[in-house]
Tab-separated table of C-alpha atoms in Angstrom:
chain	number	residue	atom	x	y	z
A	1	MET	CA	-16.629	12.191	-22.558
A	2	ALA	CA	-15.699	15.703	-20.986
A	3	CYS	CA	-14.793	17.079	-24.359
A	4	ALA	CA	-18.094	16.180	-25.707
A	5	GLY	CA	-19.753	19.006	-27.875
A	6	ALA	CA	-16.932	21.251	-27.087
A	7	MET	CA	-16.375	24.212	-29.728
A	8	THR	CA	-13.082	26.064	-30.415
A	9	VAL	CA	-13.839	29.640	-31.068
A	10	LEU	CA	-10.906	31.634	-32.982
A	11	PRO	CA	-11.095	35.461	-33.098
A	12	THR	CA	-11.574	36.032	-36.615
A	13	SER	CA	-8.919	39.050	-37.515
A	14	SER	CA	-8.488	41.566	-40.858
A	15	ALA	CA	-5.801	39.477	-42.370
A	16	GLN	CA	-6.860	40.413	-45.770
A	17	ALA	CA	-4.696	43.005	-46.873
A	18	ALA	CA	-6.435	46.823	-47.074
A	19	GLU	CA	-7.603	47.706	-50.428
A	20	ALA	CA	-5.206	50.040	-52.664
A	21	SER	CA	-7.611	52.312	-53.297
A	22	VAL	CA	-5.337	55.612	-53.436
A	23	LYS	CA	-4.714	56.727	-56.869
A	24	CYS	CA	-2.326	59.049	-57.977
A	25	ASP	CA	-1.835	61.066	-61.098
A	26	LEU	CA	1.976	61.812	-62.973
A	27	VAL	CA	2.502	65.176	-64.735
A	28	TYR	CA	5.777	64.446	-66.898
A	29	ASN	CA	7.981	66.086	-69.354
A	30	LEU	CA	10.301	63.168	-71.119
A	31	SER	CA	13.273	63.509	-73.925
A	32	GLY	CA	14.784	60.761	-75.529
A	33	TRP	CA	16.287	58.325	-78.371
A	34	SER	CA	16.453	55.496	-79.538
A	35	LEU	CA	18.580	53.426	-81.968
A	36	ILE	CA	17.677	49.644	-81.105
A	37	TYR	CA	18.761	50.776	-77.585
A	38	LYS	CA	15.927	52.851	-76.024
A	39	HIS	CA	16.862	55.834	-73.638
A	40	ALA	CA	14.954	58.515	-72.047
A	41	GLU	CA	14.834	61.016	-69.099
A	42	GLY	CA	12.831	63.219	-67.480
A	43	THR	CA	11.155	64.982	-64.382
A	44	GLY	CA	7.417	64.970	-63.397
A	45	MET	CA	5.136	65.417	-60.102
A	46	VAL	CA	2.997	63.106	-58.601
A	47	THR	CA	-0.044	63.962	-56.510
A	48	CYS	CA	-2.115	61.105	-55.257
A	49	SER	CA	-5.958	61.326	-53.538
A	50	ASN	CA	-4.588	61.049	-50.081
A	51	GLY	CA	-2.851	64.745	-50.311
A	52	GLN	CA	0.713	63.148	-50.622
A	53	SER	CA	2.760	64.353	-53.636
A	54	ALA	CA	6.806	64.460	-54.630
A	55	LYS	CA	8.741	65.554	-57.455
A	56	VAL	CA	9.910	62.849	-59.107
A	57	LYS	CA	12.663	62.029	-61.952
A	58	ILE	CA	11.554	58.976	-64.736
A	59	ALA	CA	14.070	57.038	-66.525
A	60	VAL	CA	13.230	54.955	-69.500
A	61	VAL	CA	15.507	52.064	-70.704
A	62	GLY	CA	15.071	49.280	-73.292
A	63	GLY	CA	15.947	47.836	-76.508
A	64	GLY	CA	13.948	46.409	-79.495
A	65	LEU	CA	13.665	47.104	-83.305
A	66	THR	CA	13.523	51.191	-82.629
A	67	ALA	CA	14.800	54.381	-84.135
A	68	GLY	CA	13.922	58.005	-83.439
A	69	LYS	CA	14.453	61.088	-81.531
A	70	TYR	CA	11.775	62.426	-79.331
A	71	HIS	CA	10.118	64.729	-76.402
A	72	ILE	CA	7.159	64.439	-74.385
A	73	ASP	CA	5.713	68.000	-72.811
A	74	ASN	CA	3.240	67.878	-70.039
A	75	GLY	CA	2.389	64.176	-70.380
A	76	LYS	CA	-0.141	62.626	-68.142
A	77	GLY	CA	-0.327	59.269	-66.109
A	78	GLU	CA	-2.463	57.502	-64.092
A	79	ILE	CA	-1.451	55.611	-61.168
A	80	SER	CA	-3.791	52.829	-59.656
A	81	LYS	CA	-3.918	50.383	-56.710
A	82	VAL	CA	-1.677	52.077	-54.635
A	83	HIS	CA	-1.825	52.452	-50.715
A	84	GLY	CA	0.424	55.794	-50.673
A	85	ILE	CA	3.142	57.602	-52.558
A	86	ALA	CA	6.074	54.967	-51.707
A	87	ASP	CA	3.914	52.244	-53.926
A	88	VAL	CA	4.492	54.422	-56.931
A	89	PHE	CA	8.039	54.474	-56.899
A	90	GLY	CA	10.155	51.640	-58.707
A	91	ASP	CA	10.330	50.176	-62.070
A	92	TYR	CA	7.403	49.483	-64.223
A	93	ALA	CA	7.471	46.512	-67.231
A	94	GLN	CA	7.038	48.270	-70.707
A	95	ALA	CA	6.136	47.041	-73.905
A	96	GLY	CA	5.062	49.379	-76.748
A	97	ALA	CA	4.883	50.263	-80.426
A	98	GLU	CA	5.782	53.714	-81.236
A	99	ALA	CA	5.160	55.789	-84.492
A	100	GLY	CA	5.265	59.604	-85.574
A	101	VAL	CA	6.714	61.831	-87.417
A	102	VAL	CA	7.264	65.839	-86.269
A	103	LYS	CA	4.139	65.688	-83.620
A	104	SER	CA	4.640	62.439	-81.674
A	105	SER	CA	2.391	60.394	-79.446
A	106	THR	CA	2.014	57.484	-76.858
A	107	ALA	CA	-0.203	55.988	-75.051
A	108	GLN	CA	0.692	52.745	-72.814
A	109	VAL	CA	-0.290	50.888	-69.463
A	110	LEU	CA	2.590	49.805	-67.222
A	111	THR	CA	2.378	47.437	-64.359
A	112	LYS	CA	4.647	47.048	-61.217
A	113	GLY	CA	3.104	43.739	-59.660
A	114	THR	CA	-0.381	44.730	-59.272
A	115	THR	CA	-0.119	48.626	-59.759
A	116	SER	CA	-0.605	49.723	-63.028
A	117	LEU	CA	0.455	53.181	-64.712
A	118	ALA	CA	-1.762	54.487	-67.549
A	119	LEU	CA	0.172	56.979	-69.597
A	120	ALA	CA	-0.401	59.696	-72.343
A	121	GLY	CA	1.272	61.949	-74.416
A	122	THR	CA	2.154	64.171	-77.342
A	123	GLY	CA	5.359	65.865	-78.233
A	124	GLU	CA	7.459	66.202	-81.279
A	125	GLY	CA	10.176	64.054	-82.699
A	126	VAL	CA	10.928	61.092	-85.196
A	127	ASN	CA	10.125	57.612	-83.628
A	128	LEU	CA	9.347	54.863	-85.097
A	129	GLY	CA	9.411	50.773	-83.959
A	130	ILE	CA	8.771	48.246	-81.065
A	131	SER	CA	10.526	48.001	-78.036
A	132	VAL	CA	10.473	46.632	-74.334
A	133	GLY	CA	12.062	47.760	-71.440
A	134	LYS	CA	11.623	49.557	-67.968
A	135	PHE	CA	10.220	52.899	-66.733
A	136	THR	CA	11.207	53.500	-63.556
A	137	ILE	CA	9.720	56.581	-61.211
A	138	SER	CA	12.356	57.467	-58.434
A	139	GLN	CA	11.687	60.382	-56.057
A	140	LEU	CA	13.792	63.783	-56.465
């Protein structure tokens, strides 16, 4: 009878992960080639809405039915669903279709877990094909 009507009160905690509300912008230059194997390298700058920024190195590798040589100048990227600039670095899954002669363009959305990277850029070169690979951003 001593426990009748007793109630256990547990403290509520904020165990929920803080929402990833920081957005980062990437400005980059990239050049590469593909002949079944795809390879590109470049550099850029990431600037985040929380004031963080970093110079970055970009590497793209993959394979597929591709052929060409190209470069992108002043490409733009928007990185969303991050807590800070540290979440930007790493490998993003990439799949895309490319087509272009002389003036080349690309628009892709890449993912790394819940983080997404939307890329857009124009440049020059010749590229044609379908490829799958990874897009890596690392700090310089």
